[in-house]
């Protein structure tokens, strides 16, 4: 892991540069709606813990994101506990790890109103293309990269599609993967950690 602490104020910048598509989608939805459903909060919250957002900063972050849509009273009573819980500070004090791609792909399948899950697996092809185009300036609708991504999705190689996005958005050649030896994405936090490492290299 990168080891560096991320503060609430840094999340927006880190999201734009380093979040994998699933987390970028959750973050943009949270910004737009000032709300995420339970599994979305869990998926994004544990990921943020994994990139180095400490508990006190997580509370600041979520309070800020909900904004005026939620009273302090409601936040303190209903949401703070869950954030502290996911950091192992309440209940049975388990230290919940961030979810892997495998877990995100196969458990708690999202319904139409949900924003958790993996865009490559859970978006319609049309929504996936629109999401990729609006999120990544490096990806055009009719580009060879888009074709690679959609081909991988069609054959259910979601991690290959995600790795292709990583390559395209980090100026890497096809097949280089996360680490130039073709390593593919198996965990959202590895995607983010590797992205932050590349920025420092
Ligand atoms: Fe997230 Fe993994 Fe899907 Fe990439 S392959 S978007 S990291 S769940």
Coordinates of N, CA and C and ligand atoms in Angstrom, one line a residue:
X1 N 0.8 -1.2 0.0 CA 0.0 0.0 0.0 C 0.9 1.2 0.0
X2 N 0.2 2.4 -0.3 CA 1.0 3.6 -0.4 C 1.4 4.2 0.9
X3 N 0.7 3.9 2.0 CA 1.1 4.3 3.3 C 0.7 5.8 3.6
X4 N 0.6 6.6 2.6 CA 0.3 8.0 2.9 C -1.1 8.3 3.4
X5 N -1.3 9.2 4.3 CA -2.7 9.5 4.8 C -3.4 10.4 3.7
X6 N -4.6 10.1 3.5 CA -5.5 10.9 2.6 C -6.5 11.6 3.6
X7 N -6.6 12.9 3.4 CA -7.6 13.7 4.2 C -8.9 13.9 3.4
X8 N -9.9 14.3 4.1 CA -11.2 14.5 3.4 C -11.1 15.4 2.3
X9 N -10.3 16.5 2.5 CA -10.2 17.5 1.4 C -9.4 17.0 0.2
X10 N -8.6 15.9 0.4 CA -7.9 15.4 -0.8 C -8.7 14.4 -1.6
X11 N -9.8 13.9 -1.1 CA -10.5 12.8 -1.8 C -10.8 13.2 -3.2
X12 N -11.3 14.4 -3.5 CA -11.8 14.8 -4.8 C -10.6 14.7 -5.8
X13 N -9.5 15.1 -5.5 CA -8.3 15.1 -6.4 C -7.9 13.6 -6.6
X14 N -7.8 12.9 -5.5 CA -7.4 11.5 -5.6 C -8.4 10.7 -6.4
X15 N -9.7 11.0 -6.3 CA -10.7 10.3 -7.1 C -10.5 10.5 -8.6
X16 N -10.3 11.8 -8.9 CA -10.1 12.1 -10.4 C -8.9 11.4 -11.0
X17 N -7.8 11.3 -10.2 CA -6.6 10.8 -10.7 C -6.5 9.3 -10.5
X18 N -7.0 8.7 -9.4 CA -6.6 7.4 -9.1 C -7.7 6.4 -8.8
X19 N -8.9 6.8 -8.7 CA -10.0 5.8 -8.4 C -10.2 4.9 -9.6
X20 N -10.4 3.6 -9.3 CA -10.9 2.7 -10.4 C -12.3 3.0 -10.8
X21 N -12.8 2.6 -12.0 CA -14.1 3.0 -12.5 C -15.3 2.7 -11.5
X22 N -15.2 1.6 -10.7 CA -16.4 1.3 -9.8 C -16.4 2.4 -8.7
X23 N -15.3 2.8 -8.2 CA -15.3 3.8 -7.1 C -15.5 5.2 -7.6
X24 N -15.0 5.5 -8.8 CA -15.3 6.8 -9.5 C -16.8 7.0 -9.7
X25 N -17.4 5.9 -10.1 CA -18.9 6.0 -10.3 C -19.6 6.2 -9.0
X26 N -19.2 5.5 -8.0 CA -19.9 5.7 -6.7 C -19.6 7.1 -6.2
X27 N -18.4 7.6 -6.3 CA -18.1 9.0 -5.8 C -18.9 10.0 -6.6
X28 N -18.9 9.9 -7.9 CA -19.7 10.9 -8.7 C -21.2 10.8 -8.4
X29 N -21.7 9.6 -8.2 CA -23.1 9.5 -7.8 C -23.4 10.2 -6.4
X30 N -22.4 10.0 -5.5 CA -22.5 10.6 -4.2 C -22.5 12.1 -4.3
X31 N -21.6 12.6 -5.1 CA -21.5 14.1 -5.3 C -22.8 14.6 -5.9
X32 N -23.3 13.9 -6.9 CA -24.5 14.4 -7.6 C -25.8 14.3 -6.7
X33 N -26.0 13.1 -6.0 CA -27.2 12.9 -5.3 C -27.1 13.2 -3.8
X34 N -25.9 13.5 -3.3 CA -25.7 13.7 -1.9 C -26.2 12.5 -1.1
X35 N -26.2 11.3 -1.7 CA -26.7 10.1 -1.1 C -26.2 8.9 -1.8
X36 N -26.0 7.8 -1.0 CA -25.7 6.5 -1.6 C -26.4 5.5 -0.7
X37 N -26.9 4.5 -1.4 CA -27.6 3.4 -0.6 C -26.5 2.5 0.1
X38 N -27.0 1.7 1.0 CA -26.2 1.0 1.9 C -24.9 0.3 1.3
X39 N -25.2 -0.5 0.3 CA -24.0 -1.3 -0.2 C -23.0 -0.4 -1.0
X40 N -23.5 0.7 -1.5 CA -22.7 1.7 -2.1 C -21.8 2.4 -1.1
X41 N -22.4 2.8 0.0 CA -21.6 3.4 1.1 C -20.6 2.5 1.6
X42 N -20.9 1.2 1.7 CA -20.0 0.2 2.2 C -18.8 0.0 1.3
X43 N -19.2 -0.2 0.0 CA -18.1 -0.4 -1.0 C -17.1 0.8 -1.1
X44 N -17.7 2.0 -1.2 CA -16.8 3.2 -1.2 C -16.1 3.4 0.1
X45 N -16.8 3.3 1.2 CA -16.3 3.6 2.5 C -15.1 2.7 2.9
X46 N -15.2 1.4 2.6 CA -14.1 0.5 2.9 C -12.9 0.7 2.0
X47 N -13.2 1.1 0.7 CA -12.1 1.4 -0.2 C -11.4 2.7 0.3
X48 N -12.1 3.7 0.7 CA -11.5 4.9 1.2 C -10.6 4.6 2.4
X49 N -11.1 3.7 3.3 CA -10.3 3.3 4.4 C -9.0 2.7 3.9
X50 N -9.1 1.9 2.9 CA -7.9 1.2 2.3 C -6.9 2.2 1.6
X51 N -7.4 3.3 1.1 CA -6.4 4.2 0.5 C -5.8 5.1 1.5
X52 N -6.2 5.0 2.8 CA -5.5 5.8 3.8 C -6.3 7.0 4.4
X53 N -7.7 6.9 4.3 CA -8.5 7.9 4.9 C -8.8 7.5 6.3
X54 N -8.2 8.2 7.3 CA -8.4 7.8 8.7 C -9.9 8.0 9.2
X55 N -10.3 7.4 10.3 CA -11.6 7.5 10.8 C -12.1 8.9 10.9
X56 N -11.3 9.8 11.6 CA -11.8 11.1 11.8 C -12.0 11.9 10.5
X57 N -11.2 11.6 9.5 CA -11.3 12.2 8.2 C -12.5 11.6 7.4
X58 N -12.8 10.3 7.6 CA -13.9 9.7 7.0 C -15.2 10.4 7.5
X59 N -15.3 10.6 8.8 CA -16.5 11.3 9.3 C -16.7 12.7 8.7
X60 N -15.6 13.4 8.6 CA -15.6 14.8 8.0 C -16.1 14.6 6.5
X61 N -15.5 13.7 5.8 CA -15.8 13.4 4.4 C -17.3 13.2 4.2
X62 N -17.8 12.2 4.9 CA -19.2 11.8 4.7 C -20.2 12.9 5.1
X63 N -19.8 13.6 6.2 CA -20.7 14.7 6.6 C -20.8 15.8 5.5
X64 N -19.6 16.1 5.0 CA -19.5 17.1 3.9 C -20.3 16.6 2.7
X65 N -20.2 15.4 2.3 CA -20.9 14.9 1.1 C -22.4 14.9 1.2
X66 N -22.9 14.5 2.4 CA -24.3 14.6 2.6 C -24.8 16.0 2.6
X67 N -24.0 16.9 3.1 CA -24.4 18.3 3.1 C -25.7 18.6 3.7
X68 N -26.4 19.6 3.2 CA -27.6 20.1 3.8 C -28.8 19.1 3.6
X69 N -28.6 18.0 2.9 CA -29.6 17.0 2.7 C -29.9 16.2 4.0
X70 N -29.0 16.4 5.0 CA -29.1 15.6 6.2 C -28.8 16.5 7.4
X71 N -29.6 16.4 8.5 CA -29.3 17.2 9.7 C -28.1 16.6 10.4
X72 N -27.5 17.4 11.2 CA -26.4 16.9 12.0 C -26.9 15.8 13.0
X73 N -28.1 16.0 13.4 CA -28.7 15.0 14.4 C -28.8 13.7 13.7
X74 N -29.4 13.6 12.5 CA -29.6 12.4 11.8 C -28.2 11.7 11.5
X75 N -27.3 12.6 11.0 CA -25.9 12.1 10.7 C -25.3 11.4 11.9
X76 N -25.3 12.1 13.0 CA -24.7 11.6 14.2 C -25.4 10.3 14.7
X77 N -26.7 10.3 14.6 CA -27.4 9.1 15.2 C -27.4 7.9 14.2
X78 N -27.5 8.2 12.9 CA -27.6 7.0 12.0 C -26.4 6.7 11.2
X79 N -25.6 7.7 10.9 CA -24.5 7.4 10.0 C -23.1 7.3 10.6
X80 N -22.9 8.1 11.6 CA -21.6 8.1 12.3 C -21.3 6.7 12.8
X81 N -22.3 6.0 13.4 CA -22.1 4.7 14.0 C -21.6 3.7 12.9
X82 N -22.2 3.8 11.7 CA -21.9 2.9 10.7 C -20.5 3.1 10.1
X83 N -20.1 4.4 10.1 CA -18.7 4.7 9.7 C -17.7 4.2 10.7
X84 N -18.0 4.4 12.0 CA -17.1 3.9 13.1 C -17.1 2.4 13.1
X85 N -18.2 1.8 12.8 CA -18.3 0.4 12.7 C -17.4 -0.2 11.6
X86 N -17.4 0.4 10.4 CA -16.6 -0.1 9.3 C -15.1 0.1 9.6
X87 N -14.8 0.9 10.6 CA -13.4 1.1 11.0 C -13.1 0.3 12.2
X88 N -14.0 -0.6 12.6 CA -13.8 -1.5 13.7 C -13.9 -0.9 15.1
X89 N -14.6 0.2 15.1 CA -14.7 1.0 16.4 C -16.0 0.8 17.1
X90 N -16.9 0.0 16.6 CA -18.2 -0.3 17.2 C -18.5 -1.8 17.0
X91 N -19.6 -2.2 17.7 CA -20.0 -3.6 17.6 C -19.0 -4.6 17.9
X92 N -18.8 -5.6 17.1 CA -17.8 -6.6 17.4 C -16.3 -6.2 17.0
X93 N -16.2 -4.9 16.7 CA -14.9 -4.4 16.4 C -14.0 -5.2 15.4
X94 N -14.7 -5.6 14.4 CA -14.0 -6.4 13.3 C -13.4 -5.3 12.4
X95 N -12.2 -5.6 12.0 CA -11.5 -4.7 11.0 C -11.9 -5.2 9.6
X96 N -13.0 -4.6 9.0 CA -13.4 -5.1 7.7 C -12.5 -4.6 6.6
X97 N -12.0 -5.6 5.8 CA -11.1 -5.2 4.7 C -11.9 -4.6 3.5
X98 N -11.3 -3.8 2.7 CA -11.9 -3.3 1.5 C -12.3 -4.5 0.6
X99 N -13.3 -4.4 -0.2 CA -13.8 -5.5 -1.0 C -12.9 -5.7 -2.3
X100 N -12.7 -6.9 -2.6 CA -11.9 -7.3 -3.8 C -12.9 -7.2 -5.0
X101 N -12.3 -7.2 -6.2 CA -13.1 -7.3 -7.4 C -14.0 -8.5 -7.4
X102 N -13.4 -9.6 -7.0 CA -14.2 -10.9 -7.0 C -15.5 -10.7 -6.1
X103 N -15.3 -10.1 -4.9 CA -16.5 -9.9 -4.1 C -17.5 -8.9 -4.7
X104 N -16.9 -7.8 -5.3 CA -17.8 -6.8 -5.9 C -18.6 -7.4 -7.1
X105 N -17.9 -8.3 -7.8 CA -18.5 -8.9 -9.0 C -19.6 -9.9 -8.7
X106 N -19.4 -10.6 -7.5 CA -20.3 -11.8 -7.3 C -21.2 -11.7 -6.1
X107 N -21.0 -10.7 -5.2 CA -22.0 -10.6 -4.1 C -22.8 -9.4 -4.1
X108 N -24.0 -9.4 -3.5 CA -24.9 -8.3 -3.4 C -25.1 -7.6 -4.7
X109 N -25.7 -8.4 -5.7 CA -25.9 -7.9 -7.0 C -26.8 -6.6 -6.9
X110 N -26.3 -5.5 -7.6 CA -27.1 -4.3 -7.5 C -28.4 -4.3 -8.3
X111 N -29.4 -3.6 -7.7 CA -30.7 -3.4 -8.5 C -30.6 -2.2 -9.3
X112 N -31.6 -1.8 -10.0 CA -31.6 -0.7 -10.9 C -31.4 0.7 -10.2
X113 N -31.8 0.8 -8.9 CA -31.6 2.0 -8.2 C -30.2 2.1 -7.4
X114 N -29.4 1.0 -7.5 CA -28.2 1.0 -6.8 C -27.0 1.5 -7.6
X115 N -26.0 2.0 -7.0 CA -24.8 2.4 -7.8 C -23.5 1.6 -7.4
X116 N -23.7 0.6 -6.5 CA -22.5 -0.2 -6.2 C -22.3 -1.3 -7.3
X117 N -21.3 -2.1 -7.1 CA -21.0 -3.1 -8.1 C -19.8 -2.7 -9.0
X118 N -19.7 -3.4 -10.1 CA -18.6 -3.1 -11.1 C -19.3 -2.7 -12.4
X119 N -18.9 -1.5 -12.9 CA -19.5 -0.9 -14.1 C -19.4 -1.9 -15.3
X120 N -18.3 -2.6 -15.4 CA -18.1 -3.5 -16.5 C -19.0 -4.7 -16.5
X121 N -19.4 -5.1 -15.3 CA -20.2 -6.3 -15.1 C -21.7 -5.9 -15.0
X122 N -22.0 -4.7 -14.4 CA -23.3 -4.4 -14.0 C -24.0 -3.3 -14.8
X123 N -23.3 -2.6 -15.6 CA -23.9 -1.5 -16.4 C -24.3 -2.2 -17.8
X124 N -25.4 -1.7 -18.4 CA -25.7 -2.1 -19.8 C -24.5 -1.6 -20.6
X125 N -24.3 -2.2 -21.8 CA -23.2 -1.7 -22.7 C -23.3 -0.2 -23.0
X126 N -24.6 0.2 -23.2 CA -24.8 1.6 -23.6 C -24.4 2.5 -22.4
X127 N -24.8 2.2 -21.2 CA -24.5 3.0 -20.0 C -23.0 3.0 -19.7
X128 N -22.4 1.8 -20.0 CA -20.9 1.7 -19.7 C -20.2 2.6 -20.7
X129 N -20.5 2.6 -21.9 CA -19.9 3.4 -22.9 C -20.0 4.9 -22.5
X130 N -21.2 5.3 -22.2 CA -21.5 6.7 -21.8 C -20.7 7.1 -20.6
X131 N -20.6 6.2 -19.6 CA -19.8 6.4 -18.4 C -18.4 6.6 -18.7
X132 N -17.8 5.7 -19.6 CA -16.4 5.8 -19.9 C -16.0 7.1 -20.6
X133 N -16.9 7.4 -21.6 CA -16.6 8.6 -22.4 C -16.7 9.9 -21.5
X134 N -17.7 9.9 -20.6 CA -17.8 11.2 -19.8 C -16.8 11.2 -18.7
X135 N -16.2 10.1 -18.3 CA -15.3 10.1 -17.2 C -13.8 10.2 -17.7
X136 N -13.5 9.6 -18.8 CA -12.1 9.6 -19.2 C -11.9 10.2 -20.6
X137 N -11.3 11.4 -20.6 CA -11.0 12.1 -21.9 C -10.2 11.3 -22.8
X138 N -9.4 10.3 -22.3 CA -8.6 9.5 -23.2 C -9.4 8.4 -24.0
X139 N -10.6 8.2 -23.7 CA -11.4 7.2 -24.3 C -12.6 7.8 -25.1
X140 N -12.5 7.5 -26.5 CA -13.6 7.9 -27.4 C -14.5 6.8 -27.7
X141 N -15.7 7.1 -28.1 CA -16.7 6.1 -28.4 C -16.2 5.1 -29.5
X142 N -15.6 5.6 -30.5 CA -15.2 4.8 -31.7 C -13.7 4.4 -31.7
X143 N -13.0 4.6 -30.5 CA -11.6 4.3 -30.5 C -11.3 2.8 -30.4
X144 N -10.1 2.4 -30.8 CA -9.7 1.0 -30.6 C -9.7 0.5 -29.2
X145 N -9.4 1.5 -28.3 CA -9.4 1.2 -26.8 C -10.8 0.8 -26.4
X146 N -11.8 1.6 -26.9 CA -13.2 1.3 -26.5 C -13.6 -0.1 -27.0
X147 N -13.1 -0.4 -28.2 CA -13.4 -1.7 -28.8 C -12.8 -2.8 -27.9
X148 N -11.6 -2.6 -27.5 CA -10.9 -3.6 -26.6 C -11.8 -3.8 -25.4
X149 N -12.2 -2.7 -24.8 CA -12.9 -2.8 -23.5 C -14.2 -3.5 -23.7
X150 N -15.0 -3.1 -24.7 CA -16.3 -3.8 -24.9 C -16.2 -5.2 -25.3
X151 N -15.1 -5.6 -26.1 CA -14.8 -7.0 -26.4 C -14.6 -7.8 -25.1
X152 N -13.8 -7.3 -24.2 CA -13.5 -8.0 -23.0 C -14.8 -8.1 -22.1
X153 N -15.6 -7.1 -22.1 CA -16.9 -7.2 -21.4 C -17.8 -8.2 -22.0
X154 N -17.8 -8.3 -23.3 CA -18.7 -9.3 -24.0 C -18.3 -10.7 -23.6
X155 N -17.0 -10.9 -23.4 CA -16.6 -12.3 -23.0 C -16.4 -12.4 -21.5
X156 N -17.0 -11.5 -20.8 CA -17.0 -11.6 -19.3 C -15.6 -11.5 -18.7
X157 N -14.7 -10.9 -19.4 CA -13.4 -10.7 -18.8 C -13.3 -9.2 -18.2
X158 N -14.0 -9.0 -17.1 CA -14.2 -7.7 -16.6 C -12.9 -7.1 -16.1
X159 N -12.1 -7.9 -15.5 CA -10.8 -7.4 -15.0 C -9.9 -7.0 -16.1
X160 N -10.0 -7.6 -17.3 CA -9.2 -7.3 -18.5 C -9.7 -5.9 -19.0
X161 N -11.0 -5.7 -19.0 CA -11.5 -4.4 -19.4 C -11.0 -3.3 -18.5
X162 N -11.1 -3.6 -17.2 CA -10.6 -2.6 -16.2 C -9.2 -2.3 -16.3
X163 N -8.4 -3.3 -16.6 CA -6.9 -3.1 -16.8 C -6.6 -2.3 -18.0
X164 N -7.5 -2.5 -19.0 CA -7.3 -1.7 -20.3 C -7.6 -0.2 -20.0
X165 N -8.6 0.1 -19.1 CA -8.8 1.5 -18.7 C -7.6 2.0 -18.0
X166 N -7.1 1.2 -17.1 CA -5.9 1.7 -16.3 C -4.7 2.0 -17.3
X167 N -4.5 1.1 -18.3 CA -3.4 1.4 -19.2 C -3.7 2.7 -20.0
X168 N -4.9 2.8 -20.5 CA -5.2 3.9 -21.4 C -5.1 5.3 -20.6
X169 N -5.5 5.2 -19.4 CA -5.5 6.5 -18.6 C -4.2 6.8 -17.9
X170 N -3.2 5.8 -18.0 CA -1.9 6.1 -17.4 C -0.8 6.0 -18.5
X171 N -1.2 6.2 -19.8 CA -0.2 6.2 -20.8 C 0.6 4.9 -21.0
X172 N 0.0 3.8 -20.6 CA 0.7 2.5 -20.7 C 0.2 1.8 -22.0
X173 N 1.1 0.9 -22.5 CA 0.7 0.2 -23.7 C -0.2 -1.0 -23.4
X174 N -0.9 -1.4 -24.4 CA -1.8 -2.6 -24.3 C -1.0 -3.8 -23.8
X175 N -1.4 -4.4 -22.7 CA -0.7 -5.6 -22.2 C 0.2 -5.3 -21.1
X176 N 0.6 -4.1 -20.9 CA 1.5 -3.7 -19.8 C 0.9 -4.0 -18.4
X177 N -0.4 -3.7 -18.4 CA -1.1 -3.9 -17.1 C -0.7 -2.9 -16.0
X178 N -0.9 -3.4 -14.8 CA -0.6 -2.4 -13.7 C 0.9 -2.2 -13.5
X179 N 1.7 -3.2 -13.9 CA 3.1 -3.2 -13.4 C 4.1 -3.5 -14.6
X180 N 3.6 -3.3 -15.8 CA 4.4 -3.6 -17.0 C 4.7 -5.0 -17.2
X181 N 4.4 -5.9 -16.3 CA 4.5 -7.3 -16.6 C 3.1 -8.0 -16.8
X182 N 2.2 -7.1 -17.1 CA 0.9 -7.6 -17.5 C -0.1 -7.9 -16.3
X183 N 0.3 -7.5 -15.1 CA -0.6 -7.8 -14.0 C -1.9 -7.1 -14.2
X184 N -3.0 -7.8 -14.0 CA -4.3 -7.2 -14.2 C -5.0 -6.9 -12.9
X185 N -6.1 -6.1 -13.0 CA -6.7 -5.6 -11.8 C -7.5 -6.7 -11.1
X186 N -7.2 -6.9 -9.8 CA -8.0 -7.9 -9.0 C -8.6 -7.2 -7.8
X187 N -8.2 -6.0 -7.5 CA -8.6 -5.3 -6.3 C -8.6 -3.8 -6.6
X188 N -9.8 -3.1 -6.3 CA -9.8 -1.7 -6.5 C -8.7 -0.9 -5.8
X189 N -8.3 -1.4 -4.6 CA -7.3 -0.7 -3.9 C -5.9 -0.8 -4.5
X190 N -5.7 -2.0 -5.2 CA -4.4 -2.1 -5.9 C -4.4 -1.2 -7.1
X191 N -5.5 -1.0 -7.8 CA -5.6 -0.1 -8.9 C -5.2 1.3 -8.4
X192 N -5.8 1.7 -7.3 CA -5.5 3.1 -6.8 C -4.1 3.2 -6.3
X193 N -3.6 2.2 -5.6 CA -2.2 2.3 -5.0 C -1.2 2.3 -6.2
X194 N -1.4 1.5 -7.2 CA -0.5 1.5 -8.3 C -0.5 2.8 -9.1
X195 N -1.7 3.4 -9.2 CA -1.9 4.7 -9.9 C -1.1 5.7 -9.1
X196 N -1.2 5.7 -7.8 CA -0.5 6.7 -7.0 C 1.0 6.5 -7.1
X197 N 1.4 5.3 -7.1 CA 2.8 5.0 -7.3 C 3.4 5.5 -8.6
X198 N 2.6 5.3 -9.7 CA 3.1 5.8 -11.0 C 3.2 7.3 -11.0
X199 N 2.4 8.0 -10.3 CA 2.4 9.4 -10.3 C 3.8 9.9 -9.6
X200 N 4.2 9.1 -8.6 CA 5.4 9.5 -7.9 C 6.7 9.0 -8.6
X201 N 6.6 8.1 -9.6 CA 7.8 7.5 -10.2 C 8.4 8.5 -11.2
Ligands
LIG1 FE1 -13.8 -2.0 -9.7 FE2 -12.6 -4.3 -10.0 FE3 -14.7 -3.7 -11.6 FE4 -12.3 -2.5 -11.9 S1 -12.8 -4.7 -12.2 S2 -14.3 -1.5 -11.8 S3 -11.5 -2.4 -9.8 S4 -14.7 -4.0 -9.4

